[in-house]
Short mmCIF file of C-alpha atoms and ligand atoms in Angstrom, two decimals:
data_model
loop_
_atom_site.label_atom_id
_atom_site.label_comp_id
_atom_site.label_asym_id
_atom_site.label_seq_id
_atom_site.Cartn_x
_atom_site.Cartn_y
_atom_site.Cartn_z
CA MET A 21 2.88 -39.87 -19.20
CA LYS A 22 1.71 -42.09 -21.89
CA ARG A 23 -1.82 -41.41 -20.95
CA LEU A 24 -1.39 -37.25 -20.67
CA PRO A 25 -2.39 -36.76 -24.84
CA ILE A 26 -5.75 -38.32 -24.17
CA PHE A 27 -6.22 -36.82 -21.14
CA ILE A 28 -5.37 -33.05 -22.23
CA VAL A 29 -8.43 -34.32 -24.97
CA SER A 30 -10.58 -35.36 -22.96
CA LEU A 31 -9.85 -31.86 -20.87
CA ALA A 32 -10.71 -29.81 -24.22
CA ALA A 33 -13.92 -31.90 -25.36
CA LEU A 34 -14.94 -31.22 -21.84
CA PHE A 35 -14.57 -27.75 -22.22
CA ASN A 36 -16.32 -27.12 -25.64
CA SER A 37 -18.62 -29.05 -24.20
CA LEU A 38 -19.43 -26.65 -21.62
CA SER A 39 -18.68 -22.97 -23.31
CA GLY A 40 -21.72 -23.49 -25.44
CA TYR A 41 -24.07 -24.56 -21.76
CA CYS A 42 -25.01 -20.90 -21.21
CA TRP A 43 -28.14 -20.52 -19.08
CA GLY A 44 -27.94 -24.06 -18.32
CA PRO A 45 -31.35 -26.03 -19.28
CA THR A 46 -33.47 -23.57 -16.36
CA GLY A 47 -32.52 -20.21 -17.94
CA HIS A 48 -33.47 -21.51 -21.52
CA ASP A 49 -36.31 -22.68 -20.33
CA VAL A 50 -37.14 -19.79 -18.76
CA VAL A 51 -37.37 -17.88 -21.87
CA ALA A 52 -39.57 -20.23 -23.74
CA ALA A 53 -41.75 -20.07 -21.22
CA ILE A 54 -42.14 -17.21 -20.89
CA ALA A 55 -42.16 -16.63 -25.25
CA GLU A 56 -44.56 -19.41 -25.23
CA ASN A 57 -46.90 -16.66 -22.89
CA HIS A 58 -47.01 -14.14 -25.97
CA LEU A 59 -46.84 -16.31 -28.96
CA THR A 60 -50.25 -15.75 -31.29
CA GLU A 61 -52.86 -18.32 -31.71
CA LYS A 62 -51.66 -18.77 -35.44
CA THR A 63 -48.47 -19.05 -34.46
CA LYS A 64 -48.60 -21.73 -31.82
CA GLU A 65 -50.55 -23.68 -34.78
CA ARG A 66 -47.79 -23.47 -36.89
CA LEU A 67 -45.24 -24.31 -34.47
CA ALA A 68 -47.05 -27.24 -32.84
CA GLU A 69 -47.12 -28.81 -36.75
CA LEU A 70 -43.72 -28.56 -36.95
CA LEU A 71 -43.37 -29.59 -33.38
CA ASP A 72 -45.55 -32.23 -33.35
CA GLY A 73 -46.91 -31.36 -30.47
CA ARG A 74 -44.41 -30.03 -28.43
CA SER A 75 -43.28 -26.86 -26.88
CA ILE A 76 -40.85 -24.48 -27.30
CA VAL A 77 -39.77 -25.36 -23.70
CA TYR A 78 -39.63 -28.77 -24.49
CA TYR A 79 -36.75 -27.82 -27.33
CA SER A 80 -34.92 -25.01 -25.82
CA SER A 81 -31.76 -26.76 -25.10
CA TRP A 82 -31.85 -29.29 -28.11
CA MET A 83 -29.41 -27.10 -29.36
CA ASP A 84 -27.08 -28.18 -26.79
CA SER A 85 -28.37 -31.39 -26.40
CA ILE A 86 -27.71 -32.27 -29.80
CA GLN A 87 -23.56 -32.13 -29.68
CA ASN A 88 -23.69 -35.12 -28.15
CA SER A 89 -25.89 -36.97 -30.77
CA PRO A 90 -25.40 -38.35 -34.29
CA TYR A 91 -27.00 -34.92 -35.94
CA TRP A 92 -23.50 -33.56 -34.52
CA GLU A 93 -21.20 -35.84 -36.64
CA ALA A 94 -23.68 -35.70 -39.77
CA GLY A 95 -23.33 -32.00 -40.09
CA TYR A 96 -24.82 -29.94 -36.71
CA ASN A 97 -21.20 -29.39 -35.45
CA GLN A 98 -21.15 -26.87 -37.61
CA THR A 99 -22.60 -25.01 -35.53
CA LYS A 100 -20.90 -24.82 -32.60
CA THR A 101 -20.10 -21.52 -32.49
CA TRP A 102 -23.48 -20.08 -33.02
CA HIS A 103 -24.31 -20.40 -29.32
CA TYR A 104 -22.14 -16.62 -28.89
CA ALA A 105 -20.14 -13.94 -30.10
CA ASN A 106 -16.69 -12.93 -28.50
CA VAL A 107 -16.25 -9.35 -28.00
CA ASP A 108 -13.62 -7.75 -26.82
CA ASN A 109 -13.01 -5.03 -24.04
CA GLY A 110 -13.43 -1.39 -26.02
CA HIS A 111 -14.73 -2.98 -28.89
CA THR A 112 -18.32 -3.37 -30.41
CA TYR A 113 -20.19 -6.42 -32.45
CA GLN A 114 -19.70 -4.30 -35.89
CA THR A 115 -15.27 -4.11 -34.86
CA MET A 116 -14.80 -7.06 -33.05
CA LYS A 117 -12.72 -10.10 -34.88
CA LYS A 118 -15.08 -11.96 -36.82
CA ASN A 119 -15.46 -15.99 -36.39
CA ASP A 120 -15.61 -16.75 -39.61
CA ASN A 121 -17.79 -20.10 -39.11
CA GLY A 122 -20.71 -17.79 -37.91
CA ASP A 123 -21.74 -16.34 -34.51
CA VAL A 124 -24.95 -15.83 -32.54
CA VAL A 125 -25.81 -13.04 -34.20
CA VAL A 126 -25.38 -14.22 -37.96
CA ALA A 127 -26.92 -17.43 -37.08
CA LEU A 128 -30.20 -16.01 -36.01
CA GLU A 129 -30.27 -13.45 -39.12
CA ARG A 130 -30.05 -16.54 -41.71
CA LEU A 131 -32.29 -18.50 -39.77
CA THR A 132 -34.73 -16.22 -39.44
CA SER A 133 -34.40 -15.21 -43.03
CA GLU A 134 -33.91 -18.66 -44.46
CA LEU A 135 -37.74 -19.20 -42.54
CA THR A 136 -39.37 -15.89 -43.41
CA ASN A 137 -38.17 -15.92 -47.29
CA ASN A 138 -37.15 -19.69 -47.61
CA TYR A 139 -39.99 -21.40 -46.55
CA GLU A 140 -41.46 -23.10 -49.60
CA ASN A 141 -37.98 -24.66 -50.03
CA LEU A 142 -37.08 -26.30 -47.10
CA THR A 143 -38.40 -29.40 -46.02
CA ASP A 144 -40.31 -30.27 -42.75
CA SER A 145 -37.57 -31.72 -41.14
CA VAL A 146 -34.79 -27.79 -41.89
CA ARG A 147 -37.87 -26.06 -40.54
CA SER A 148 -38.23 -28.02 -37.37
CA ASP A 149 -34.25 -27.95 -36.55
CA TYR A 150 -34.78 -23.93 -37.46
CA VAL A 151 -37.43 -23.49 -35.07
CA LYS A 152 -35.60 -25.38 -32.34
CA MET A 153 -32.52 -23.45 -32.61
CA ILE A 154 -33.53 -20.16 -32.69
CA VAL A 155 -35.22 -21.29 -29.41
CA HIS A 156 -32.34 -21.92 -28.06
CA MET A 157 -30.11 -19.19 -29.62
CA VAL A 158 -32.16 -16.12 -28.78
CA GLY A 159 -31.79 -17.54 -25.09
CA ASP A 160 -27.67 -17.27 -25.44
CA MET A 161 -27.88 -14.31 -26.99
CA HIS A 162 -29.38 -12.40 -24.10
CA CYS A 163 -26.90 -14.34 -21.85
CA PRO A 164 -23.67 -12.12 -20.54
CA MET A 165 -21.13 -14.38 -20.56
CA HIS A 166 -22.17 -15.15 -24.33
CA ALA A 167 -21.13 -11.69 -25.53
CA GLY A 168 -17.36 -12.50 -22.97
CA ARG A 169 -14.53 -11.43 -23.85
CA LEU A 170 -12.72 -13.22 -26.72
CA SER A 171 -9.27 -12.81 -24.34
CA ASP A 172 -10.61 -14.91 -22.08
CA LEU A 173 -13.33 -17.20 -24.29
CA GLY A 174 -15.97 -15.55 -22.98
CA GLY A 175 -15.20 -15.98 -19.03
CA ASN A 176 -14.30 -19.54 -19.70
CA ARG A 177 -10.92 -18.50 -18.76
CA THR A 178 -11.30 -15.87 -15.46
CA LYS A 179 -11.08 -17.58 -12.69
CA VAL A 180 -13.82 -17.35 -9.49
CA ARG A 181 -14.90 -18.78 -7.01
CA TRP A 182 -18.71 -19.47 -6.24
CA PHE A 183 -19.19 -19.80 -2.24
CA SER A 184 -15.70 -20.97 -2.00
CA ARG A 185 -15.13 -23.42 -4.78
CA ASN A 186 -13.50 -22.69 -7.64
CA THR A 187 -14.89 -22.24 -10.99
CA ASN A 188 -14.80 -19.67 -13.58
CA LEU A 189 -17.03 -16.35 -14.52
CA HIS A 190 -18.82 -18.36 -17.35
CA SER A 191 -19.89 -21.47 -15.50
CA VAL A 192 -21.22 -18.83 -13.09
CA TRP A 193 -23.83 -17.64 -15.39
CA ASP A 194 -24.40 -20.99 -17.01
CA SER A 195 -26.67 -21.55 -14.60
CA LYS A 196 -24.97 -21.22 -11.16
CA ILE A 197 -26.63 -18.31 -10.58
CA VAL A 198 -29.98 -18.93 -11.60
CA GLU A 199 -29.79 -22.08 -9.15
CA SER A 200 -28.57 -19.58 -6.45
CA ALA A 201 -30.53 -16.78 -6.85
CA ARG A 202 -34.41 -18.86 -6.32
CA ASN A 203 -35.08 -22.23 -5.96
CA TRP A 204 -37.94 -21.99 -8.36
CA SER A 205 -38.60 -24.39 -11.88
CA TYR A 206 -38.65 -22.70 -14.52
CA SER A 207 -42.34 -22.48 -14.51
CA GLU A 208 -42.22 -20.61 -11.34
CA TRP A 209 -39.55 -17.83 -12.57
CA ARG A 210 -41.76 -17.00 -15.97
CA ASP A 211 -44.71 -16.58 -13.37
CA GLN A 212 -42.62 -14.36 -10.93
CA LEU A 213 -41.15 -12.29 -14.25
CA ASP A 214 -43.45 -12.18 -16.43
CA ARG A 215 -45.52 -9.15 -15.17
CA THR A 216 -44.58 -6.40 -16.92
CA ASP A 217 -46.81 -3.73 -18.61
CA ALA A 218 -47.70 -2.96 -22.57
CA GLU A 219 -45.19 -0.41 -22.40
CA PHE A 220 -42.34 -2.03 -21.55
CA LYS A 221 -43.13 -5.43 -23.71
CA ALA A 222 -43.44 -2.61 -26.73
CA THR A 223 -40.19 -1.03 -26.12
CA VAL A 224 -38.65 -4.53 -25.86
CA MET A 225 -40.40 -5.86 -28.14
CA GLN A 226 -38.54 -4.63 -31.54
CA GLY A 227 -34.96 -3.75 -32.69
CA ASN A 228 -33.02 -6.94 -34.09
CA PHE A 229 -30.49 -9.27 -33.52
CA GLU A 230 -27.11 -7.11 -33.35
CA GLN A 231 -29.33 -4.29 -31.12
CA TRP A 232 -29.91 -7.02 -28.49
CA PHE A 233 -26.73 -8.86 -28.67
CA THR A 234 -25.01 -5.22 -27.61
CA GLU A 235 -27.58 -4.78 -25.00
CA THR A 236 -25.90 -8.51 -23.49
CA VAL A 237 -22.20 -7.16 -24.91
CA ALA A 238 -23.06 -3.84 -22.06
CA GLY A 239 -24.55 -6.59 -19.23
CA ALA A 240 -21.37 -8.25 -19.97
CA ALA A 241 -18.67 -5.12 -19.36
CA LYS A 242 -21.11 -4.91 -16.24
CA ILE A 243 -19.80 -8.02 -14.39
CA TYR A 244 -15.90 -7.72 -15.74
CA ASP A 245 -15.83 -4.57 -14.34
CA TYR A 246 -18.01 -5.95 -10.86
CA VAL A 247 -15.56 -9.22 -10.71
CA GLU A 248 -12.16 -7.14 -11.79
CA SER A 249 -12.67 -4.47 -9.03
CA MET A 250 -12.41 -7.68 -6.83
CA GLY A 251 -8.90 -8.59 -7.74
CA GLU A 252 -7.28 -11.80 -8.40
CA ASN A 253 -9.47 -15.12 -8.06
CA PRO A 254 -12.53 -13.56 -6.14
CA ASN A 255 -15.07 -15.13 -4.00
CA LEU A 256 -18.25 -14.50 -5.55
CA SER A 257 -21.60 -15.26 -3.34
CA TYR A 258 -24.87 -13.47 -1.75
CA GLN A 259 -23.28 -10.13 -2.64
CA PHE A 260 -22.83 -11.19 -6.14
CA VAL A 261 -26.33 -12.61 -6.33
CA TYR A 262 -28.31 -10.06 -4.53
CA ASP A 263 -26.42 -7.03 -6.84
CA PHE A 264 -26.40 -8.84 -10.58
CA SER A 265 -30.39 -10.62 -10.09
CA PRO A 266 -32.09 -7.85 -11.61
CA LEU A 267 -29.23 -7.62 -14.55
CA LEU A 268 -30.11 -12.02 -14.90
CA GLU A 269 -33.98 -11.71 -14.80
CA ASP A 270 -33.98 -8.87 -16.99
CA ARG A 271 -31.73 -11.04 -19.54
CA MET A 272 -34.32 -13.82 -19.02
CA LEU A 273 -37.33 -11.98 -19.31
CA VAL A 274 -36.12 -9.80 -22.43
CA GLY A 275 -35.14 -13.12 -24.06
CA GLY A 276 -38.30 -14.19 -23.52
CA TYR A 277 -40.57 -11.05 -24.85
CA ARG A 278 -37.90 -10.80 -27.98
CA LEU A 279 -37.92 -14.70 -28.76
CA ALA A 280 -41.79 -14.24 -29.00
CA TYR A 281 -41.72 -11.80 -31.47
CA VAL A 282 -39.44 -13.44 -33.52
CA LEU A 283 -41.99 -16.01 -33.68
CA ASN A 284 -44.68 -14.29 -34.56
CA SER A 285 -42.96 -12.07 -36.96
CA ILE A 286 -42.01 -15.03 -38.94
CA PHE A 287 -45.53 -17.86 -38.71
CA ASP A 288 -48.41 -14.92 -38.29
CA PRO A 289 -46.18 -11.55 -39.44
CA GLU A 290 -49.35 -9.80 -39.88
CA SER A 291 -49.88 -9.67 -35.89
CA VAL A 292 -46.49 -7.50 -35.33
CA GLN A 293 -44.01 -5.05 -36.70
CA PRO A 294 -40.68 -6.87 -39.32
CA ILE A 295 -37.53 -7.39 -37.30
CA LYS A 296 -35.71 -4.21 -39.29
ZN1 ZN B 304 -26.20 -22.78 -26.05
#
């Protein structure tokens, strides 16, 4: 029995680290790679300077990885809640219980504002970190279970089976559905998804963070309704992958276009209509 508290602590640590890992590396890489296709030359140059020549794909999961690095205790633990916003059934972002430590909408608004309006007062290191976080958070914002309910901690407490193995709904949308839908690398996903026409791009590359997040809340609601209609501890498998592939593809594609829009707005504002 003496070992129990340690076990509980380690489980809690595991839970905390998993809860912020939506999309998993492949999903974040897909979003960043699609965005890369739509950056202006000027934005690409500015990013190359800030990221020492590395790409935004390279850093797309950096914000998850710092949770296990010296950065964490050095102050970056304040970013822990910036990966999501949990909206309970019947609520909107406006009416939901706000997290005092911030959420994905607040954090994106703050960091883009800093890079847009306070750039001269930031060090290169801070500018670089903010870019890496924006790249990650725009991806998270488009992941349905990062807009999941507070009552089940964004799907972490909704028990499901995935091809008969016990897991939870958050984990399904973390990486399982991406891996099961296609056996593609991030660049194959990018090449297959980024084939839409100019009108579609123009439609989705506008708006603001709260509007975009609200779309993800609607996607999450569809998933909850579907899963709840299947009863206790449902077994999600091929039918779920088939039924939700359109949502999965839409979220990664639209997230990629919007990430390009955000980065172009910051680094090449004359190329876009500013975010309202
Ligand atoms: Zn995350």
